[in-house]
Each structure stands twice: as structure tokens, then as C-alpha cells.
Amino acid sequence: MSKKTLLLGDEALALGALHAGLSGVYAYPGTPSTEITEFIQAHPLTKERNIHCQWSCNEKTAMEAALGASYAGKRAMVCMKHVGMNVCADCFVNSAMTGSNGGLVVVACDDPSMHSSQNEQDSRFYADFAMVPCLEPSSQQEAYDMVRFAFDYSEKYSTPVLMRLTTRMAHSRSVVEVKEAREQNPLSNPTDPRRWILLPANARVRNQQVIKQLEQYEEDPSALEHNKIYEGGEKAQMGIIASGIGWNYLMENIVGKIPFPVLKITQYPIPKKLIKEMADTCSTLLVVEEGQPFIEQRLRGYLPQSVTIKGRLDGTLPRTGELTPDILRKALGLKMKEACSKSDVALPRPPALCMGCGHRDFYTALNNVIKNYPTAKVFSDIGCYTLGALAPFHAINSCVDMGASITMAIGASESGLHPSVAVIGDSTFTHSGMTGLLDAVNMNANITVCISDNLTTGMTGGQDSAAFGRIENICLGIGVEKEHIRLIVPLPKNYAEMEETIRQEIEYNGVSVVVCRRECIQTAKRHLKKENKK
Amino acid sequence: MKKDIILSGVGGQGILSIATVIGWAAINNSLYIKQAEVHGMSQRGGDVQSNLRLSSTPIFSDLIPEGECGLIISMEPMEALRYLPYLQKGGWIVTNSAPFVNIPVYPEIEKIKEALQKDANVIFVDSDKVAKENMAPLSSNMVLLGAAAKYIEILDIEKIKEGIRNVFARKGEKIVEDNIRAFEAGLKCSETK
């Protein structure tokens, strides 16, 4: 019997994976993907079936562990935000070469408009580049249904499958009809053990197979089910190609019968035959896709010059940012609805560090020390503490990628910049900061690394941090001298001591680590509530 | 029949609880629903909003198009202003009248009220105060939902109340009663307007 429940796109995908016989989810938190793993962690079936759901150190370790689970015949899923794809790219691209044994689904949640991200990269390019099939659901129901299909498809073709969500899909709720849960896979050995050893001789053979499979994907019956032409408008000059959430915005603007043919793309590789079919009847094709102009760029290679291609590249749709139903409405030349007029009275309310947050006290102390060093630069990292860039702190000079604080400080210091200070969070440190610290130790770089440790992964809502209780030992093990691993507690009453410690370590010519430790006030509040309940 | 609602406020004011209650009521009334919300960095003390779409026929877009929203429910007066271009001319705004000031320069409240009332029908409720008066200081959001209830139209008021009982049930009877009391106090606020 089917059951209906109200779920976020992320949650629908998570439940679909659980019901598809998932044995493990491997992930590092990142907006807008975090809720997938959190949903699995909280679901009763996870406990009942002993499904792996603990956070990984980073997206690369997550991807590799999932590939190992797939090797053992189990169904595994990896989840991350789009920039996480960069971190796991080495394994992701090579997993296309090894192929999968148990179903392997990689979920990338893209963040066009950069609500919580550094860039707008579109994960479909990764699928294309790695020659991996990609699915892009348009609704929560499709997210639920398609992840199950993705596992089956992965096992049918022994390939990882990429599922791409975008912010509005990930963080929007709708009613989902769910099915019975499938059993988990038993342990099994891969049928072709050689392709898992990517020595050049093996990889060359496998490369040919992967390329051949690309054609089979287009011929697979599922491709015709997931990519469909909706006929409309007998003599329409223009046709529309829409994918993902772009399809929703298009349909929102259509009342009654569709006035032009529409090709909905949900499954990649791009269906070349269907596109040629569209081009045979339409002299103009408008491409409506969320993210970067992936389909649009590819079309230019498939179609004759005589077909006009419209989309994000010719200015019909904006080159950057999320689509909206209103952007589509304008592009279709439809009249805008009458609305209240815009007011300029409202002022921006930018995000800020919480009142009482330890990062605040840390930045206050750091600023007090740094002001005596006019040439100092502070290289920061990804997390809540990036908000130290804003008023009233203006405390940091860079934020690039996970772990870049330490390594950029090394490069700057070696180039003669002094003092060179790195600011990194606890979870970011174990994600990608540790190897950089080893570089610093080996080079005896003159840098001061401040680990602002709030005992959690704060920015994404307080997930467990892999660094918990380990930071000093990690730094010691990497080779930082014991007397230059200092601990401070970020509280206003400690400013004098904090400043003195930071100053001493800046003055020290070599690698020093200042651990600045106080629990995130959000998780502290939650823990207090739990305590009081007991 | 359909109703598009924008919920707005500042992170932590409880707009997602309002959305969850309305969502429960909608599902248990066999309506189609889509509810888009904001998570992540944009939440830290910044503005938050949720697009809530209810309809007796299928809904395509997760976002509400400009000029289609019939009701803005806002936990903060300045936050309601941001979404005016989405509100139908003559649409309704039910907003908490108490400003949440966490920015260095905050506009004059009279200017905000004037701008809100320019093209829309506005109900101001001091929901923080009403919640305190009703010994439910943490339920300001349910006061506001109560005040907005009759403008939701597509849902019975009793169904929304049932939603509150179900959504807060796991937090215990006292929390349920506080929220129901707050909701009813809110209902009275809009009756007297």
C-alpha cells in the first residue's frame, strides 16, 4: 500500500535511497545537501538495518568509502554540495573507470545564486566529463522514484550514477508517495576483478567499454521514459528544451494546452536524437536549465547553424543566478501580473555571527593583536567564521576553499609576507587542513595557525566534527612542537591572556598552532535543553 | 482553488513552525502543497522566508511568481516589505508590529507601516506582547498564525488548530496548550480589526 508524506527534496531522495536497499550513506555536510544524510541518520530503518550513516572527514574519503562498499556488492550513496565534487573528483572520475558492483549513487546539490557557496559550478559537467550517467529530478516525487531507479541502473551498467539536485529542489517540500522498501544486497564479489585495478593496461580496456556504454545509455528504454517530447502548437516556430526545476517554472507559466513542443530532459547523456527531432520542426530552440548553460553549449555542436539557440548564452535568460517563474514569464513574452509596488524602505539584513559566539571573541582578540602589525594578513577558510569578513570585525583577507587558509599562509609567508596567519575551523581542519599543516611543518614555514574550535560543524547546523577531542594530538603527530600548540578559551574575560598568547606565537619564527576552543552556542543551547529534560 | 502565502522573518523567529502547521493541515485536507524554504548561511541572523503554495490542483513551481501571493505572514514588519512585489494588489499582510533590530541602521517604523499600507491591506499585531500576556512567551509565531488564519481561506480554522496539536504533540501537552492558547489569542486580534 502506498503512503503519502510531506518531504523536502533532500528527504525524498534520502527515503528513496533507504527504500532502494541502501547499506551506507557517506557524506560531509554542505548546504544544500546536509538534510539527506541527517534524514537517514534519524530514520528508524537505518537502525533496524544497521545502515552506515556517520559523517566522513571529507567528500573524498566519503566517495572512496562508498566505492569500497560498492566493491563489496552493497548499495552505497555519497552526498555533498557542488563544491564537494571538486574534493572527491579524483575518486569520482576514476570510479567511472572501475565501475560499480553494488549500486553506487553520487548526489551533488548545486547552489545556483550562491545562497551559501563560493561559486555556481554545475555538477552536470562532472558527469559529462567522467562519462557517468546523470539524473536531474524536477519534483520531490521524482527525487524519491529516481534514486531507486539510479541504483538499479548503476547495477545494470556497472557504473556510478550522478544525481543532481539544485537548492530549490533540495529545500522545497511536497507530498511524496512512497513504496515498499527493497531488501539490501548481500555481499558479493565483482564479476570483473581486473577493472578495479586501474593499471594503464586495464584502464585502457575499460576506457573503451565506458565510451561504448555512453551510446547504450541513450538507447536504454529508461532514457525515453525520462526524456520526453510533449507535442504542442501545430505550426510552432519555437521549441523549448527544459530540465530540472526549469521545467517547473516553464509549466507554471502555461495555462491550458502547451503552445509549443517541449522536450523535458531528466536523464543524461543529452538525448541527441530527441534534440534533432525538435530541431527538425522548430527553427528556434529555447533552453531552460537551472545552473550553467550545459545543454545549451552542447546543442551548438549537435545542430546545424540554421537553428537559432536561445538561453543563457544569448541573453534571453540571465547568464548567472537561479531561474524563477518570473524570469521565464518575461522570456516567453507573457504579461506580468499586477502586484504591489516595490518599496525601498527595507534595508539588507546580512547574516552575522550569533551573539555570544566564540568566533566573535576570537576575532576581537586577534584584531587587537594584529593592529600592531600593519603588514599582517589573515588567510581564512570555509565556515561560520568566514563572517569575520563583515562588520564589525573585517578580520580576514581570504576565503577560498576548504583548507586553503593554512596552505595560502604558507605560500604568502615563503614569499616574504609577515605575519602570515591562518584561521580555520575544527571541522574544516580535519576536512582538508591537516595535510597543509604537514607541509608547513616540513618547510618550517613561519605561520601562525589559529584553529577556532567550536566542537562542531557549525555552519551547516551542528553536525559531529571529526576533529572532536583530537586536534592537539593531530598537531603533535604532524610534528608541530608541543610548546607551540597553545590553547585559549574565547571569552571576554580572557582577552588579555588570549592576546598575549596570539602575540607570542606570531613572534615565534616557525609553525605554531593556537587552538581557540569554546562550544558553538547553538549546539550548547541544544545540549543544555537535552540535559534539562533528563 | 489556490492560495500562495509568503512567510517571512528573521532566523529563529519560528516561521518554519508556522509552515509546518499549515502544511499538516493542507495534507490532511487533501490539498496539493509546495513549500520552499531557506537553509544554511543565509539563516545566521539574516532574513528568512518561506514560499508556501496550497492548491486543489497540481502545483508546478516551488517559488511563487510575482503578483500571485495572496497573503504575507511576517514575524517582523520590515521583513514583510521585501516581498511586496509578490503580493497581489489589495492582498493581505499580517505582521508582527515589533521590529527585530540587529542591524546598525533600522528604518523608522512609521515609514515601514506607510510603505506596507500603500497597496495592501495590513493587520499589525504585537504578537510578542500578546504571547506574553497569554503566558506563552515562546509562541509569538502562533499568535501571528491565529491573526492570519481567516485570510488563509483555503483551510478551516479548526483544521489549522488540529495542525498545531499534531505538530507540537511530541513536545508535550503543555507546549500544545501554550500554542493553542496563543493561536486563539491571535484569532481574537483579527476579529477586532
XYZ file of C-alpha atoms in Angstrom:
727
model
C 0.000 0.000 0.000
C 1.336 3.456 -0.817
C 1.726 6.132 1.834
C 1.893 9.913 1.380
C 4.222 12.142 3.337
C 5.439 15.762 3.122
C 9.175 15.798 2.404
C 11.968 18.150 1.371
C 13.582 17.214 -1.941
C 16.625 16.136 0.087
C 14.459 13.994 2.362
C 12.551 12.441 -0.536
C 15.849 11.391 -2.078
C 17.073 10.043 1.266
C 13.915 7.994 1.791
C 14.085 6.729 -1.778
C 17.628 5.525 -1.130
C 16.605 3.810 2.127
C 13.742 2.081 0.315
C 16.105 1.079 -2.502
C 18.046 -1.141 -0.100
C 20.804 1.276 0.867
C 23.599 -0.130 3.033
C 25.560 3.062 3.635
C 25.432 6.814 3.115
C 28.819 8.553 3.062
C 28.912 12.332 3.247
C 30.377 15.568 4.533
C 27.839 18.280 5.467
C 27.299 21.080 2.963
C 24.316 23.278 2.099
C 22.022 22.346 0.373
C 22.833 18.608 0.743
C 23.086 18.162 4.530
C 19.475 17.107 5.128
C 19.876 13.952 3.029
C 22.290 12.337 5.466
C 20.525 13.808 8.514
C 17.255 12.239 7.391
C 18.904 8.849 7.014
C 20.594 9.201 10.415
C 17.237 9.831 12.086
C 15.196 7.194 10.227
C 14.185 4.027 12.152
C 15.056 1.785 9.177
C 18.687 2.919 9.492
C 18.945 1.457 12.976
C 16.931 -1.613 12.085
C 19.157 -2.413 9.109
C 22.394 -1.116 10.623
C 22.955 1.278 7.716
C 26.210 3.247 7.834
C 25.412 6.954 8.257
C 28.268 8.545 10.210
C 29.781 11.721 8.702
C 33.053 11.302 6.811
C 36.094 13.613 7.158
C 35.574 14.995 3.679
C 33.934 14.275 0.345
C 36.928 12.345 -0.974
C 37.034 9.918 1.944
C 33.243 9.621 1.632
C 33.376 8.816 -2.077
C 36.160 6.275 -1.617
C 34.411 4.516 1.255
C 31.223 4.316 -0.804
C 33.187 2.877 -3.723
C 34.561 0.249 -1.338
C 31.043 -0.618 -0.205
C 30.004 -0.904 -3.847
C 33.001 -3.196 -4.478
C 31.650 -5.436 -1.720
C 28.325 -5.621 -3.550
C 26.345 -3.256 -1.329
C 24.272 -0.256 -2.384
C 26.031 2.922 -1.300
C 25.351 6.631 -1.701
C 27.643 9.660 -1.452
C 26.151 13.126 -0.776
C 27.704 16.556 -0.986
C 27.258 20.119 -2.104
C 28.526 21.026 -5.566
C 31.986 22.203 -4.434
C 32.392 18.864 -2.655
C 32.580 17.353 -6.156
C 35.933 19.123 -6.553
C 37.204 17.447 -3.405
C 36.102 13.947 -4.424
C 36.764 14.438 -8.138
C 39.818 12.160 -8.208
C 37.825 9.224 -6.940
C 34.608 10.180 -8.767
C 36.208 10.326 -12.203
C 38.138 7.115 -11.603
C 35.065 5.341 -10.235
C 33.676 5.603 -13.754
C 36.719 3.599 -14.839
C 36.458 0.929 -12.154
C 32.698 0.935 -12.442
C 30.465 -0.243 -9.616
C 29.472 -3.628 -8.268
C 26.678 -2.823 -5.813
C 24.668 0.231 -6.904
C 26.642 3.447 -6.421
C 24.817 6.772 -6.455
C 26.614 10.099 -6.076
C 24.399 13.045 -5.113
C 25.587 16.582 -5.832
C 23.443 19.511 -4.668
C 24.228 22.588 -6.729
C 23.693 26.076 -5.350
C 22.990 28.493 -8.211
C 22.734 32.107 -6.976
C 25.270 31.046 -4.302
C 22.935 31.215 -1.303
C 25.655 29.523 0.793
C 28.552 28.918 -1.594
C 31.637 30.365 -3.248
C 30.668 29.589 -6.839
C 27.890 28.400 -9.168
C 29.550 25.333 -10.684
C 27.171 22.889 -12.340
C 27.743 19.229 -11.497
C 26.353 18.003 -14.818
C 29.726 18.941 -16.310
C 31.346 16.445 -13.941
C 29.038 13.650 -15.064
C 29.713 14.507 -18.695
C 33.461 14.689 -18.205
C 33.616 11.432 -16.231
C 31.226 9.730 -18.709
C 28.784 8.909 -15.938
C 25.008 8.962 -16.429
C 23.231 11.797 -14.624
C 19.676 12.242 -13.376
C 18.029 15.568 -12.624
C 14.609 15.291 -10.957
C 12.057 18.105 -11.263
C 9.920 17.194 -8.286
C 10.196 15.611 -4.859
C 8.317 12.563 -6.160
C 10.828 12.207 -8.999
C 13.668 12.527 -6.473
C 12.170 9.643 -4.476
C 11.469 7.449 -7.500
C 14.630 8.223 -9.421
C 17.125 7.363 -6.744
C 15.734 3.829 -6.710
C 15.971 3.752 -10.476
C 19.533 5.127 -10.183
C 20.621 2.180 -8.025
C 19.094 -0.318 -10.473
C 20.674 1.481 -13.415
C 24.045 1.586 -11.658
C 23.908 -2.185 -11.224
C 22.637 -2.774 -14.771
C 25.570 -0.937 -16.363
C 28.126 -1.301 -13.533
C 28.586 2.447 -13.416
C 28.247 5.082 -10.736
C 25.259 7.378 -11.355
C 25.253 11.079 -10.510
C 22.045 12.623 -9.178
C 21.923 16.384 -9.405
C 19.668 18.488 -7.225
C 19.633 22.276 -7.039
C 18.849 24.460 -4.000
C 15.140 24.924 -4.731
C 14.662 21.213 -5.305
C 16.700 20.245 -2.236
C 14.986 22.693 0.096
C 11.401 22.604 -1.063
C 8.748 20.324 0.426
C 5.988 18.477 -1.329
C 3.896 15.373 -0.892
C 5.612 12.142 -1.857
C 4.007 8.769 -2.351
C 6.321 6.066 -1.071
C 6.740 2.377 -1.895
C 7.707 -0.750 -0.023
C 11.356 -0.977 0.979
C 13.522 -3.337 -1.064
C 15.908 -5.731 0.689
C 19.588 -4.815 0.996
C 22.160 -6.504 -1.232
C 24.143 -9.467 0.112
C 27.947 -9.333 -0.001
C 29.239 -10.208 -3.468
C 32.496 -10.064 -5.368
C 32.828 -8.000 -8.561
C 32.387 -10.080 -11.725
C 35.367 -8.476 -13.472
C 38.066 -8.050 -10.823
C 40.628 -6.568 -13.268
C 38.815 -3.318 -13.885
C 39.175 -2.416 -10.203
C 42.964 -2.280 -10.644
C 43.453 0.786 -12.780
C 46.869 -0.088 -14.147
C 47.218 1.511 -17.591
C 46.705 -1.807 -19.418
C 43.427 -2.454 -17.584
C 42.276 1.151 -17.711
C 42.734 1.329 -21.488
C 40.420 -1.637 -21.980
C 37.887 -0.202 -19.596
C 38.005 3.247 -21.239
C 36.724 1.704 -24.491
C 33.882 -0.016 -22.610
C 32.859 3.201 -20.860
C 32.760 5.091 -24.153
C 30.699 2.331 -25.751
C 28.287 2.404 -22.835
C 27.627 6.105 -23.433
C 25.748 5.105 -26.598
C 23.873 2.367 -24.777
C 22.652 4.886 -22.196
C 20.914 6.839 -24.936
C 19.244 3.687 -26.283
C 18.165 2.426 -22.875
C 14.343 2.341 -22.568
C 14.601 4.474 -19.426
C 16.072 7.344 -21.456
C 12.839 7.543 -23.454
C 10.801 7.395 -20.295
C 12.763 10.151 -18.577
C 13.313 12.340 -21.646
C 10.087 13.134 -23.418
C 8.778 15.422 -26.112
C 5.425 16.996 -25.289
C 3.777 17.927 -28.560
C 2.140 21.308 -28.827
C 1.350 24.060 -31.305
C 0.889 22.714 -34.815
C 2.993 25.311 -36.583
C 5.155 26.491 -33.700
C 8.407 28.103 -34.781
C 9.906 27.815 -31.321
C 10.500 24.704 -29.273
C 11.635 24.548 -25.663
C 14.113 22.223 -24.008
C 13.685 22.254 -20.223
C 15.402 20.346 -17.464
C 15.189 20.035 -13.683
C 13.494 22.881 -11.899
C 13.441 24.866 -15.172
C 10.616 22.565 -16.281
C 8.549 23.607 -13.241
C 8.954 27.304 -13.967
C 8.044 26.769 -17.613
C 4.893 24.797 -16.775
C 3.899 27.365 -14.131
C 3.546 29.885 -16.955
C 1.485 27.693 -19.243
C -2.270 27.784 -18.869
C -4.150 25.074 -20.728
C -2.594 23.384 -23.775
C 1.164 23.778 -24.341
C 1.537 26.195 -27.292
C 4.883 24.792 -28.496
C 6.723 21.470 -28.423
C 8.672 20.918 -25.221
C 11.450 18.402 -24.611
C 11.848 17.615 -20.943
C 15.295 16.266 -20.085
C 15.701 14.384 -16.824
C 18.320 11.829 -17.789
C 21.767 12.457 -19.281
C 23.734 11.940 -21.575
C 21.796 14.555 -23.530
C 19.311 12.754 -25.828
C 20.771 13.760 -29.191
C 18.081 12.030 -31.282
C 15.231 13.791 -29.499
C 17.011 17.101 -29.860
C 17.426 16.574 -33.608
C 13.730 15.688 -33.777
C 12.918 19.016 -32.114
C 15.245 20.875 -34.471
C 13.517 19.290 -37.498
C 10.270 21.082 -36.673
C 11.453 24.220 -34.870
C 13.703 26.940 -36.232
C 14.347 28.288 -32.733
C 15.075 26.331 -29.566
C 14.939 27.940 -26.124
C 16.903 26.067 -23.461
C 15.629 26.409 -19.908
C 18.052 24.914 -17.419
C 18.930 25.712 -13.783
C 22.638 26.420 -13.395
C 25.205 26.861 -16.113
C 24.352 26.546 -19.839
C 25.283 22.862 -20.057
C 22.665 21.654 -22.552
C 22.782 24.938 -24.439
C 26.520 24.694 -25.073
C 26.263 21.076 -26.208
C 23.426 21.882 -28.643
C 25.707 24.135 -30.619
C 27.757 21.112 -31.527
C 24.790 18.895 -32.485
C 22.642 21.183 -34.579
C 23.008 22.968 -37.922
C 23.806 26.697 -37.903
C 20.310 27.440 -39.229
C 18.718 26.599 -35.870
C 18.663 29.571 -33.510
C 19.537 28.547 -29.975
C 18.301 30.761 -27.175
C 19.060 30.561 -23.496
C 21.593 31.863 -21.046
C 24.317 32.465 -23.639
C 22.406 34.805 -25.951
C 20.862 36.820 -23.114
C 17.278 35.502 -23.433
C 17.782 34.227 -19.885
C 20.275 35.707 -17.388
C 23.808 34.300 -17.674
C 24.084 33.750 -13.911
C 21.865 33.022 -10.938
C 18.817 30.905 -10.301
C 15.875 30.879 -12.653
C 12.485 31.961 -11.329
C 8.978 31.636 -12.759
C 9.121 35.404 -13.412
C 12.322 35.200 -15.447
C 10.625 32.545 -17.607
C 7.491 34.652 -17.926
C 9.488 37.577 -19.284
C 11.472 35.332 -21.648
C 8.213 33.896 -23.033
C 6.932 37.430 -23.617
C 3.938 36.962 -21.316
C 2.372 39.900 -19.475
C 3.433 40.236 -15.830
C 0.670 40.068 -13.227
C -0.335 43.179 -11.322
C 1.390 43.362 -7.949
C 2.085 45.711 -5.076
C 4.901 48.092 -5.916
C 8.385 47.527 -4.607
C 9.481 49.514 -1.564
C 12.983 50.818 -0.979
C 12.413 51.276 2.748
C 13.593 47.759 3.624
C 17.329 47.532 4.334
C 19.506 44.448 3.894
C 19.871 42.170 6.904
C 23.074 40.243 6.196
C 23.907 37.028 8.069
C 26.088 37.586 11.144
C 27.906 35.571 13.789
C 25.486 34.731 16.609
C 25.604 36.869 19.755
C 27.792 35.073 22.279
C 29.623 33.051 19.589
C 33.242 32.161 20.396
C 34.423 33.238 16.938
C 33.409 36.792 17.931
C 35.684 36.819 20.958
C 38.476 35.219 18.976
C 38.297 37.867 16.235
C 38.160 40.660 18.809
C 41.383 39.403 20.399
C 43.051 38.681 17.042
C 42.229 42.178 15.768
C 43.715 43.720 18.909
C 46.995 41.901 18.281
C 47.084 42.329 14.502
C 46.618 46.106 14.638
C 50.214 46.315 15.899
C 51.443 44.526 12.751
C 50.478 46.694 9.778
C 51.814 44.150 7.252
C 49.875 41.183 8.697
C 47.420 39.206 6.575
C 44.845 36.698 7.794
C 44.007 33.793 5.487
C 40.686 32.311 6.479
C 38.601 29.345 5.441
C 35.092 27.979 4.917
C 32.690 28.085 7.869
C 30.728 30.424 10.140
C 33.972 32.246 10.924
C 34.098 33.468 7.300
C 31.532 36.002 8.565
C 34.536 37.622 10.316
C 34.999 39.357 6.939
C 31.963 41.546 7.682
C 31.459 44.462 10.081
C 32.362 44.996 12.843
C 35.368 42.666 12.531
C 36.770 42.994 8.996
C 39.254 40.463 10.336
C 40.130 38.258 7.339
C 41.758 38.700 3.958
C 40.786 35.490 2.179
C 38.251 32.648 1.938
C 38.747 30.284 -0.986
C 38.231 26.571 -0.399
C 38.277 24.026 2.408
C 41.774 24.059 3.910
C 43.218 26.900 1.814
C 43.847 29.060 4.896
C 46.911 27.103 6.035
C 48.409 26.478 2.622
C 47.855 30.038 1.384
C 49.505 31.304 4.572
C 52.489 29.051 3.772
C 52.835 30.445 0.248
C 52.456 34.037 1.391
C 54.931 33.567 4.225
C 57.514 31.939 1.951
C 57.096 34.932 -0.342
C 58.056 37.273 2.477
C 54.687 38.261 3.900
C 54.800 38.528 7.663
C 52.901 37.918 9.878
C 51.061 35.239 7.932
C 48.106 33.993 9.960
C 45.680 31.185 9.091
C 42.193 30.926 10.629
C 40.411 27.612 10.210
C 37.564 25.807 11.986
C 37.859 22.412 13.669
C 35.813 20.506 11.110
C 37.489 22.269 8.174
C 40.863 21.421 9.716
C 40.195 17.671 9.661
C 38.450 18.017 6.270
C 41.443 19.460 4.399
C 43.738 21.348 6.758
C 45.877 18.523 8.155
C 47.928 17.829 5.043
C 48.623 21.545 4.672
C 49.868 21.647 8.247
C 52.277 18.800 7.449
C 53.603 20.865 4.534
C 54.097 23.775 6.931
C 55.998 21.600 9.406
C 58.190 20.069 6.689
C 59.019 23.507 5.302
C 59.272 25.054 8.768
C 57.017 27.818 7.459
C 56.751 30.914 9.600
C 52.988 30.848 10.081
C 50.508 31.026 12.940
C 47.564 28.678 12.539
C 44.519 29.572 14.633
C 42.043 26.708 14.878
C 38.771 28.253 16.010
C 37.312 25.108 17.550
C 33.594 25.241 18.339
C 33.431 21.445 18.705
C 31.020 21.025 15.802
C 30.374 21.620 12.111
C 28.521 24.864 12.836
C 27.623 26.474 9.526
C 25.512 23.539 8.348
C 23.602 23.272 11.633
C 25.829 21.490 14.134
C 26.828 18.078 12.821
C 29.502 15.986 14.571
C 33.016 17.203 13.816
C 35.681 14.619 13.004
C 38.161 16.834 14.898
C 36.349 16.423 18.207
C 38.853 15.721 21.013
C 41.715 15.137 18.557
C 43.151 18.478 17.487
C 46.157 18.712 19.833
C 47.158 15.105 19.194
C 46.827 15.557 15.439
C 49.050 18.665 15.547
C 51.600 16.861 17.734
C 51.572 13.820 15.460
C 52.083 16.012 12.402
C 55.145 17.444 14.124
C 54.172 20.842 15.493
C 56.341 21.466 18.584
C 54.498 20.882 21.820
C 55.306 24.300 23.293
C 53.834 25.944 20.172
C 50.457 24.248 20.406
C 48.581 26.683 22.643
C 45.035 26.585 23.955
C 42.902 29.670 24.586
C 39.263 29.987 25.638
C 37.441 32.733 23.731
C 35.591 34.730 26.393
C 35.678 38.500 27.041
C 37.253 37.944 30.475
C 40.200 36.183 28.790
C 41.054 38.867 26.218
C 44.377 39.816 27.857
C 45.583 36.209 28.004
C 44.281 35.407 24.514
C 46.038 38.423 23.022
C 49.301 37.618 24.771
C 49.223 34.019 23.502
C 48.460 35.041 19.909
C 51.193 37.708 20.058
C 53.789 35.239 21.355
C 53.023 32.748 18.593
C 53.134 35.411 15.871
C 56.553 36.406 17.252
C 57.741 32.772 17.131
C 59.632 32.042 13.908
C 58.156 28.699 12.851
C 54.874 26.794 12.798
C 52.606 27.452 15.723
C 49.026 26.427 16.377
C 46.663 28.389 18.600
C 43.585 26.313 19.420
C 40.755 28.617 20.392
C 38.128 26.376 21.965
C 34.560 27.042 23.105
C 31.421 25.170 22.102
C 29.152 26.674 19.423
C 26.392 28.487 21.324
C 23.712 26.911 19.130
C 24.782 23.343 19.954
C 25.454 24.374 23.582
C 21.825 25.554 23.856
C 20.635 22.261 22.380
C 22.792 20.231 24.764
C 21.525 22.273 27.731
C 17.913 21.618 26.707
C 18.614 17.895 26.498
C 20.291 17.937 29.929
C 17.338 19.772 31.481
C 14.932 17.195 30.076
C 16.736 14.343 31.834
C -8.887 26.970 -5.627
C -5.405 28.001 -4.567
C -3.570 30.153 -2.050
C 0.014 31.347 -2.225
C 1.463 32.521 1.098
C 4.845 34.068 1.878
C 6.157 33.644 5.421
C 8.935 35.986 6.440
C 11.008 36.966 9.442
C 14.475 36.727 10.938
C 16.254 33.384 11.531
C 14.982 31.792 14.737
C 11.584 33.563 14.904
C 9.668 30.401 14.122
C 8.377 30.872 10.585
C 9.189 27.276 9.720
C 6.884 26.097 12.537
C 4.096 28.166 11.000
C 4.822 26.494 7.671
C 4.813 23.037 9.259
C 1.419 23.619 10.906
C -0.188 24.927 7.710
C 1.482 22.091 5.801
C -0.015 19.460 8.109
C -3.467 20.995 7.773
C -3.147 21.145 3.983
C -2.154 17.499 3.609
C -4.953 16.412 5.897
C -7.323 18.395 3.714
C -6.109 16.605 0.567
C -4.637 19.780 -0.919
C -1.549 19.902 -3.110
C 1.311 21.698 -1.409
C 4.784 23.049 -2.169
C 6.876 24.806 0.424
C 10.282 26.265 -0.385
C 12.489 27.474 2.433
C 15.969 28.831 3.086
C 18.671 26.945 4.994
C 22.377 27.489 5.549
C 24.436 30.637 5.622
C 21.543 32.914 4.801
C 19.984 31.882 8.121
C 22.564 33.241 10.578
C 20.679 36.262 11.974
C 19.724 37.206 8.432
C 16.321 37.400 6.792
C 14.459 34.152 6.194
C 11.390 33.408 4.130
C 9.321 30.512 3.016
C 7.103 30.234 -0.041
C 4.019 28.191 0.786
C 1.712 27.164 -2.035
C -1.600 25.403 -1.442
C -3.931 24.326 -4.220
C -6.721 21.937 -5.116
C -4.907 21.274 -8.441
C -1.257 20.248 -9.039
C 1.404 22.929 -8.482
C 4.474 23.235 -10.738
C 6.741 25.968 -9.419
C 8.224 25.740 -5.931
C 8.537 29.540 -5.957
C 5.590 31.949 -6.001
C 5.550 34.178 -9.109
C 5.314 37.954 -8.721
C 1.764 39.184 -8.190
C 0.361 35.768 -7.207
C 0.796 35.808 -3.439
C -2.443 36.474 -1.583
C -1.096 36.687 1.948
C 2.165 37.631 3.637
C 2.559 36.446 7.217
C 5.585 38.171 8.714
C 7.195 37.826 12.127
C 8.883 41.187 11.560
C 7.482 44.363 9.944
C 10.480 45.346 7.771
C 10.798 41.770 6.514
C 7.237 41.897 5.124
C 8.308 44.808 2.916
C 10.785 42.741 0.934
C 8.046 40.614 -0.596
C 5.611 43.317 -1.765
C 6.327 42.654 -5.472
C 4.976 39.122 -4.955
C 1.738 40.297 -3.332
C -1.396 40.848 -5.400
C -2.609 44.427 -5.345
C -5.013 44.600 -2.412
C -3.616 41.382 -0.933
C -3.322 40.890 2.815
C -0.336 41.305 5.110
C -0.496 40.075 8.695
C 2.626 41.155 10.506
C 4.133 41.316 13.936
C 4.398 45.042 14.710
C 7.522 44.636 16.880
C 10.762 45.312 14.979
C 13.712 42.942 15.366
C 16.714 45.263 15.318
C 20.051 43.553 14.694
C 21.406 45.946 12.055
C 23.131 49.275 12.768
C 20.566 51.387 10.900
C 16.912 50.356 11.030
C 14.243 52.362 9.176
C 11.657 54.399 11.105
C 8.746 52.146 11.981
C 6.224 54.728 10.728
C 7.861 54.672 7.285
C 7.651 50.878 7.241
C 3.945 50.964 8.144
C 3.234 53.548 5.484
C 5.065 51.549 2.799
C 3.237 48.350 3.776
C -0.165 50.037 3.604
C 0.425 51.676 0.220
C -1.057 48.902 -1.953
C -2.020 46.217 0.568
C -4.400 45.526 3.439
C -2.339 45.262 6.594
C -3.049 43.869 10.029
C -0.476 44.754 12.681
C -0.388 42.534 15.728
C 2.037 42.953 18.595
C 2.355 39.197 18.703
C 5.310 39.172 21.113
C 3.205 41.152 23.629
C 0.044 39.092 23.092
C 2.050 35.896 23.550
C 3.462 37.153 26.854
C 0.034 38.305 28.070
C -1.245 34.805 27.417
C 1.610 33.200 29.314
C 3.032 31.664 26.157
C 6.045 33.935 25.507
C 7.649 31.471 23.072
C 4.518 31.215 20.928
C 4.525 34.620 19.257
C 4.521 32.799 15.913
C 1.253 31.009 16.761
C -0.354 34.328 17.801
C 0.509 35.604 14.349
C -0.823 32.446 12.679
C -4.059 32.923 14.646
C -4.336 36.512 13.451
C -3.739 35.381 9.860
C -5.959 32.291 9.994
C -9.099 33.711 8.442
C -7.133 35.113 5.488
C -5.732 31.703 4.608
C -9.264 30.880 3.365
C -8.380 27.582 1.712
C -8.162 25.928 5.169
C -10.682 25.781 8.019
C -9.562 27.395 11.229
C -10.354 24.155 13.088
C -8.084 22.242 10.713
C -5.198 24.612 11.475
C -5.804 24.108 15.196
C -5.669 20.379 14.638
C -2.369 21.006 12.840
C -0.949 22.738 15.926
C -1.998 19.813 18.139
C -0.324 17.315 15.848
C 2.843 19.244 15.049
C 3.618 20.052 18.703
C 2.320 16.759 20.157
C 5.796 15.270 20.547
C 6.849 18.254 22.687
C 4.260 17.503 25.365
C 0.786 18.634 26.424
C 1.928 21.932 27.988
C 3.605 23.121 24.784
C 0.493 22.122 22.809
C -1.762 24.071 25.183
C 0.524 27.147 25.126
C 0.456 27.171 21.355
C -3.314 26.665 21.119
C -3.859 29.491 23.644
C -1.533 31.742 21.624
C -3.344 30.828 18.394
C -6.741 31.628 19.903
C -5.493 34.943 21.245
C -4.282 35.689 17.731
C -7.701 34.820 16.288
C -9.281 37.408 18.601
C -6.789 40.049 17.402
C -8.062 39.809 13.831
C -11.729 39.637 14.907
C -11.484 43.064 16.488
C -9.870 44.642 13.419
